[in-house]
Coordinates of C-alpha atoms in Angstrom, one line a residue:
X4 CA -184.7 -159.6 23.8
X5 CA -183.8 -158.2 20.8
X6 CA -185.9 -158.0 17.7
X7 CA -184.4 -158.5 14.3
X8 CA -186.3 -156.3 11.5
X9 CA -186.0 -157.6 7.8
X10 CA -187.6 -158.3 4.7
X11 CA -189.7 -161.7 4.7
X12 CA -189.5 -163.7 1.6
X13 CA -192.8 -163.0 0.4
X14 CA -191.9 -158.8 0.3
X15 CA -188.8 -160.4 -1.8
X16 CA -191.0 -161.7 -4.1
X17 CA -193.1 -159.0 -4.8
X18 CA -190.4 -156.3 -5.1
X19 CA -188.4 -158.8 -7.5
X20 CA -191.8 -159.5 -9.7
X21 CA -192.3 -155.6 -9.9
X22 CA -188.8 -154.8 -11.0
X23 CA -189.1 -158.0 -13.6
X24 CA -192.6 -156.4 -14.7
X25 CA -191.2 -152.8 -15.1
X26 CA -187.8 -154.5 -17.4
X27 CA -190.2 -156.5 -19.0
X28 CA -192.1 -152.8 -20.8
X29 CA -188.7 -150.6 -20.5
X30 CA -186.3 -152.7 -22.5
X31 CA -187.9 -153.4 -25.9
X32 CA -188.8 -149.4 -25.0
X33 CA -185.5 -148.7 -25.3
X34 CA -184.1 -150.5 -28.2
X35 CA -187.1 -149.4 -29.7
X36 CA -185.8 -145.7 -29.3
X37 CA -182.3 -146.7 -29.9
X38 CA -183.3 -147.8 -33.5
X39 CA -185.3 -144.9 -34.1
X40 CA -182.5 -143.0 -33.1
X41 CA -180.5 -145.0 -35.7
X42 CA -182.1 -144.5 -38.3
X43 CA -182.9 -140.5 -38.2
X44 CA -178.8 -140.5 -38.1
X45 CA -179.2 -142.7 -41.0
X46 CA -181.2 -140.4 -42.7
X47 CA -179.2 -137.3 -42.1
X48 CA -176.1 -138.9 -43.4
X49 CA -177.9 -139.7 -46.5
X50 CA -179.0 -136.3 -46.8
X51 CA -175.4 -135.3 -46.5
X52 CA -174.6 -137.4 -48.8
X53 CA -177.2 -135.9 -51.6
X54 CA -175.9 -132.7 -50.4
X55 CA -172.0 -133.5 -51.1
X56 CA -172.9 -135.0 -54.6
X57 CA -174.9 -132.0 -56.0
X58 CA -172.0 -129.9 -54.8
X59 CA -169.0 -132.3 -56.5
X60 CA -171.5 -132.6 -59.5
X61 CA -171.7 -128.9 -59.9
X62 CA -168.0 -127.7 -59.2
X63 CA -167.1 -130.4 -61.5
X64 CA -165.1 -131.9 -58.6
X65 CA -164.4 -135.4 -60.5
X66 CA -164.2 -134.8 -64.1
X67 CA -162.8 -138.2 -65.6
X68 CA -163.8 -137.4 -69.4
X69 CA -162.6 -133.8 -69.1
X70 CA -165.8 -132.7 -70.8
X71 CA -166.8 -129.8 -68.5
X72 CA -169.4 -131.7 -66.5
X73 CA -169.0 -132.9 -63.1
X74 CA -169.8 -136.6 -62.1
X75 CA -171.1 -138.3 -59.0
X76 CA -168.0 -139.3 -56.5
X77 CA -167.5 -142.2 -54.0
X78 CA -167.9 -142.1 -50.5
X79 CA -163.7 -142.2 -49.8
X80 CA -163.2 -139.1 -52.4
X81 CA -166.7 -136.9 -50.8
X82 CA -164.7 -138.1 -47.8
X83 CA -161.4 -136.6 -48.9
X84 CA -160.1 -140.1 -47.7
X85 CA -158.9 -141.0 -51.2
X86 CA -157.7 -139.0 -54.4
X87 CA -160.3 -137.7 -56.8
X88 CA -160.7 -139.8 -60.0
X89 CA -159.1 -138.5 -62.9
X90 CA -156.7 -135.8 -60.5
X91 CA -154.3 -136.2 -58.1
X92 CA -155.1 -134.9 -55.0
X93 CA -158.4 -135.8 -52.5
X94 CA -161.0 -133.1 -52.1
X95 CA -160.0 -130.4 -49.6
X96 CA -162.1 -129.8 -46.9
X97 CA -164.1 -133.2 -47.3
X98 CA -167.9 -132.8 -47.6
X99 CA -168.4 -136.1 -45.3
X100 CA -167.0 -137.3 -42.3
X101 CA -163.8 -139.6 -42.4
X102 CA -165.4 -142.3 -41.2
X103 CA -167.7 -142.5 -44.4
X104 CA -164.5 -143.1 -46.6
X105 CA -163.2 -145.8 -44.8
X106 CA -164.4 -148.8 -47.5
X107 CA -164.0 -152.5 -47.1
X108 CA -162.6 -154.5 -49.8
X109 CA -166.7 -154.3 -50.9
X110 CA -166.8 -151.0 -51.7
X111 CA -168.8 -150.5 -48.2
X112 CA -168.8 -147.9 -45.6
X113 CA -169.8 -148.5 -42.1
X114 CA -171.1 -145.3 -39.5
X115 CA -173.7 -145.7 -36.5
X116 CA -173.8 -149.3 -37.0
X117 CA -175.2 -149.4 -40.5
X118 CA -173.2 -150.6 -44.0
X119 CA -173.0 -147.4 -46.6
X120 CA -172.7 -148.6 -50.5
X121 CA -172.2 -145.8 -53.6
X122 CA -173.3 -147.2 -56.5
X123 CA -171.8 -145.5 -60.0
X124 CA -173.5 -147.0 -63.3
X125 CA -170.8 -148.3 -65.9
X126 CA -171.5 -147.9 -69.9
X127 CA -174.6 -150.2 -69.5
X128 CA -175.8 -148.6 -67.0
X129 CA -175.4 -150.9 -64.6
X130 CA -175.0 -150.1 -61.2
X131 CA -171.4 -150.8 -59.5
X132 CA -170.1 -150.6 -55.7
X133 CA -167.4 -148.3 -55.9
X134 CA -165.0 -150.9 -55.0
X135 CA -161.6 -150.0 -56.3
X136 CA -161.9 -152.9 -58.1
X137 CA -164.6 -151.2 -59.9
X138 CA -163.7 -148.0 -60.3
X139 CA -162.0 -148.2 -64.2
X140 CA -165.5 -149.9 -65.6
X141 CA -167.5 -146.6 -64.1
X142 CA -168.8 -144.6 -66.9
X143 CA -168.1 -141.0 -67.0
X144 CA -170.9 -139.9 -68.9
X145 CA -173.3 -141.4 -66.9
X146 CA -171.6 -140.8 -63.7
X147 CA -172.7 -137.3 -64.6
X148 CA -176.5 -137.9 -64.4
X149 CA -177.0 -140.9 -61.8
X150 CA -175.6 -142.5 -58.7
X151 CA -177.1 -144.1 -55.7
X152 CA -176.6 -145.0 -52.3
X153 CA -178.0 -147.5 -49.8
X154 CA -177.5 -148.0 -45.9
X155 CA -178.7 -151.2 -44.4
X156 CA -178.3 -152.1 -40.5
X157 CA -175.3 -154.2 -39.8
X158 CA -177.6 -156.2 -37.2
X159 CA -181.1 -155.5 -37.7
X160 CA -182.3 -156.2 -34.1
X161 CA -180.0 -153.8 -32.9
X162 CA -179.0 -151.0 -35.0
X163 CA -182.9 -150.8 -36.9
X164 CA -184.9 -152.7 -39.5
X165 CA -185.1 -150.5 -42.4
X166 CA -182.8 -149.8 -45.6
X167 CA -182.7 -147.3 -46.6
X168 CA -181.9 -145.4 -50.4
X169 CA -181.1 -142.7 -52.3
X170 CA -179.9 -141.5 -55.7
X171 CA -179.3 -138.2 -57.6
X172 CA -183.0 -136.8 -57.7
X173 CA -182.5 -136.7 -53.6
X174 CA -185.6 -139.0 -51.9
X175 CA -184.6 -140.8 -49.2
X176 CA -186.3 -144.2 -49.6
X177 CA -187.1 -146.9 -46.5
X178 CA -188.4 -150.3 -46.8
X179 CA -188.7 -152.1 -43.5
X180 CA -188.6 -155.4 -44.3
X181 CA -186.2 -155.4 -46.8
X182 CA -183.1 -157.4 -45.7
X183 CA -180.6 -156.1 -47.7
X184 CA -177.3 -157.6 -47.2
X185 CA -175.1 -155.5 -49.7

Protein backbone atom coordinates (compact mmCIF):
# COMPACT_ATOMS: atom_id res chain seq x y z
CA UNK A 1 0.00 0.00 0.00
CA UNK A 2 1.03 3.19 -0.92
CA UNK A 3 0.68 6.33 1.22
CA UNK A 4 -0.29 9.63 -0.30
CA UNK A 5 1.33 12.73 1.58
CA UNK A 6 -0.41 16.19 1.26
CA UNK A 7 -1.66 19.13 2.86
CA UNK A 8 -5.08 18.65 4.81
CA UNK A 9 -7.49 21.40 4.52
CA UNK A 10 -7.03 22.66 7.87
CA UNK A 11 -2.92 23.36 7.03
CA UNK A 12 -4.74 25.22 3.93
CA UNK A 13 -6.47 27.31 6.05
CA UNK A 14 -3.88 28.41 8.28
CA UNK A 15 -1.24 29.16 5.58
CA UNK A 16 -4.02 31.12 3.55
CA UNK A 17 -5.13 33.17 6.94
CA UNK A 18 -1.35 34.01 7.52
CA UNK A 19 -0.65 35.22 3.99
CA UNK A 20 -4.18 37.26 4.19
CA UNK A 21 -2.84 38.63 7.74
CA UNK A 22 0.66 39.49 6.41
CA UNK A 23 -1.19 41.52 2.97
CA UNK A 24 -3.56 42.87 5.35
CA UNK A 25 -0.18 45.17 7.29
CA UNK A 26 2.15 45.20 3.99
CA UNK A 27 -0.21 46.81 1.53
CA UNK A 28 -1.40 50.11 3.09
CA UNK A 29 2.62 49.80 4.07
CA UNK A 30 3.31 50.24 0.79
CA UNK A 31 1.19 52.86 -0.65
CA UNK A 32 1.94 54.50 2.35
CA UNK A 33 5.72 54.66 1.17
CA UNK A 34 4.74 55.05 -2.38
CA UNK A 35 3.10 58.45 -1.45
CA UNK A 36 5.79 59.46 0.63
CA UNK A 37 7.90 58.85 -2.16
CA UNK A 38 5.53 61.04 -4.21
CA UNK A 39 5.68 63.71 -2.61
CA UNK A 40 9.54 64.23 -1.65
CA UNK A 41 9.65 64.12 -5.76
CA UNK A 42 7.03 66.67 -5.46
CA UNK A 43 9.02 68.63 -3.37
CA UNK A 44 12.26 68.52 -5.30
CA UNK A 45 10.58 69.58 -8.47
CA UNK A 46 9.22 72.49 -6.69
CA UNK A 47 12.48 73.38 -5.52
CA UNK A 48 13.61 73.18 -9.12
CA UNK A 49 11.26 75.16 -9.98
CA UNK A 50 12.25 78.14 -7.33
CA UNK A 51 15.60 77.49 -8.61
CA UNK A 52 14.79 77.99 -12.45
CA UNK A 53 12.81 81.24 -11.67
CA UNK A 54 15.46 83.03 -9.53
CA UNK A 55 17.84 82.22 -12.45
CA UNK A 56 15.29 83.48 -15.45
CA UNK A 57 14.41 86.45 -13.01
CA UNK A 58 18.04 87.37 -12.76
CA UNK A 59 19.40 86.91 -16.38
CA UNK A 60 16.42 88.72 -17.39
CA UNK A 61 15.43 85.62 -19.36
CA UNK A 62 11.68 86.95 -20.14
CA UNK A 63 11.80 90.65 -20.40
CA UNK A 64 8.26 91.59 -21.92
CA UNK A 65 8.45 95.52 -20.87
CA UNK A 66 12.05 95.75 -22.04
CA UNK A 67 12.82 97.63 -18.80
CA UNK A 68 15.99 95.77 -17.67
CA UNK A 69 14.36 93.54 -15.17
CA UNK A 70 13.66 89.98 -15.51
CA UNK A 71 10.12 88.44 -14.81
CA UNK A 72 8.93 85.11 -13.56
CA UNK A 73 8.34 82.46 -16.62
CA UNK A 74 5.88 79.54 -17.24
CA UNK A 75 6.55 76.06 -16.78
CA UNK A 76 6.67 75.40 -20.95
CA UNK A 77 9.29 78.46 -21.47
CA UNK A 78 11.67 77.19 -17.88
CA UNK A 79 11.01 74.04 -19.89
CA UNK A 80 12.33 75.29 -23.15
CA UNK A 81 9.14 73.65 -24.52
CA UNK A 82 7.77 76.99 -25.74
CA UNK A 83 9.24 80.38 -26.96
CA UNK A 84 10.09 82.95 -24.33
CA UNK A 85 7.54 85.82 -24.00
CA UNK A 86 8.42 88.87 -25.61
CA UNK A 87 11.48 86.88 -27.90
CA UNK A 88 11.52 84.47 -30.26
CA UNK A 89 13.31 81.64 -29.47
CA UNK A 90 12.68 79.02 -26.18
CA UNK A 91 15.32 79.02 -23.48
CA UNK A 92 18.44 76.97 -24.43
CA UNK A 93 19.33 74.40 -22.22
CA UNK A 94 15.94 74.27 -20.31
CA UNK A 95 16.13 74.59 -16.56
CA UNK A 96 13.26 71.86 -16.10
CA UNK A 97 12.51 68.74 -17.56
CA UNK A 98 10.37 68.45 -20.76
CA UNK A 99 7.78 66.85 -19.20
CA UNK A 100 7.05 69.99 -16.97
CA UNK A 101 6.21 72.12 -20.18
CA UNK A 102 3.88 69.86 -21.55
CA UNK A 103 0.45 72.16 -20.40
CA UNK A 104 -3.11 71.14 -20.91
CA UNK A 105 -5.49 73.52 -22.35
CA UNK A 106 -5.60 74.64 -18.25
CA UNK A 107 -2.45 75.92 -18.14
CA UNK A 108 -1.42 72.53 -16.04
CA UNK A 109 1.54 70.43 -16.02
CA UNK A 110 1.44 66.83 -14.98
CA UNK A 111 4.92 64.70 -13.64
CA UNK A 112 4.97 61.72 -11.02
CA UNK A 113 1.25 61.68 -11.00
CA UNK A 114 0.61 65.10 -9.60
CA UNK A 115 -1.01 68.43 -11.67
CA UNK A 116 1.76 71.48 -11.80
CA UNK A 117 -0.03 75.14 -12.14
CA UNK A 118 2.27 78.60 -12.61
CA UNK A 119 0.46 81.26 -11.60
CA UNK A 120 1.61 85.01 -13.05
CA UNK A 121 -0.38 88.00 -11.42
CA UNK A 122 -2.04 90.43 -14.13
CA UNK A 123 -2.26 94.44 -13.49
CA UNK A 124 -4.50 93.69 -10.36
CA UNK A 125 -2.61 91.48 -9.12
CA UNK A 126 -4.49 88.77 -9.64
CA UNK A 127 -3.22 85.47 -9.97
CA UNK A 128 -3.50 83.69 -13.60
CA UNK A 129 -2.73 79.96 -14.80
CA UNK A 130 -0.43 80.51 -17.43
CA UNK A 131 -2.77 79.24 -19.96
CA UNK A 132 -2.03 80.58 -23.35
CA UNK A 133 -5.15 81.99 -23.11
CA UNK A 134 -3.86 84.03 -20.34
CA UNK A 135 -0.72 84.88 -21.20
CA UNK A 136 -1.47 88.67 -22.89
CA UNK A 137 -3.38 89.87 -19.50
CA UNK A 138 -0.01 88.90 -17.40
CA UNK A 139 1.59 91.93 -16.06
CA UNK A 140 5.15 92.60 -16.70
CA UNK A 141 5.82 94.64 -13.83
CA UNK A 142 4.56 92.43 -11.46
CA UNK A 143 5.70 89.39 -13.16
CA UNK A 144 8.97 90.73 -11.91
CA UNK A 145 8.33 90.52 -8.16
CA UNK A 146 5.72 87.49 -7.77
CA UNK A 147 4.69 84.12 -9.14
CA UNK A 148 3.49 80.97 -7.66
CA UNK A 149 3.20 77.51 -8.20
CA UNK A 150 1.02 74.64 -6.84
CA UNK A 151 1.18 70.66 -7.27
CA UNK A 152 -1.83 68.74 -6.23
CA UNK A 153 -2.14 64.70 -6.55
CA UNK A 154 -4.00 63.71 -9.62
CA UNK A 155 -5.69 60.84 -7.40
CA UNK A 156 -5.17 61.43 -3.89
CA UNK A 157 -5.34 57.79 -2.65
CA UNK A 158 -2.72 56.93 -4.93
CA UNK A 159 -0.19 59.45 -5.81
CA UNK A 160 -0.36 61.40 -1.94
CA UNK A 161 -2.70 63.63 0.05
CA UNK A 162 -1.00 66.82 0.29
CA UNK A 163 -0.77 70.13 -2.09
CA UNK A 164 1.64 71.49 -2.13
CA UNK A 165 2.89 75.54 -2.88
CA UNK A 166 5.34 77.84 -3.63
CA UNK A 167 6.01 81.30 -4.84
CA UNK A 168 8.96 83.71 -5.37
CA UNK A 169 10.27 84.09 -1.65
CA UNK A 170 11.04 79.98 -2.10
CA UNK A 171 8.86 78.01 0.98
CA UNK A 172 7.56 75.08 -0.08
CA UNK A 173 4.08 74.90 1.52
CA UNK A 174 1.92 71.44 2.30
CA UNK A 175 -1.60 71.26 3.50
CA UNK A 176 -2.80 67.72 3.76
CA UNK A 177 -6.26 67.96 3.62
CA UNK A 178 -6.52 70.49 1.18
CA UNK A 179 -8.25 69.07 -1.92
CA UNK A 180 -7.23 71.24 -4.41
CA UNK A 181 -8.51 70.56 -7.75
CA UNK A 182 -6.77 73.31 -9.94
Amino acid sequence: MSKHRGFTLLELLVVVTIIAIVAAIAIPNLTSARSSANEKTVVATLRAIVTAQQLARTNGTVDVNRNGQGEACTLAELAGVATLRGGSLALHPPTLSAALGQLDSNGFAQSKGFYFAMYLPDASGVELSTSLANLPNVSAALAESYWSCLAWPRDRRAQGYGTFFTNQNGDILVAKGANYSG
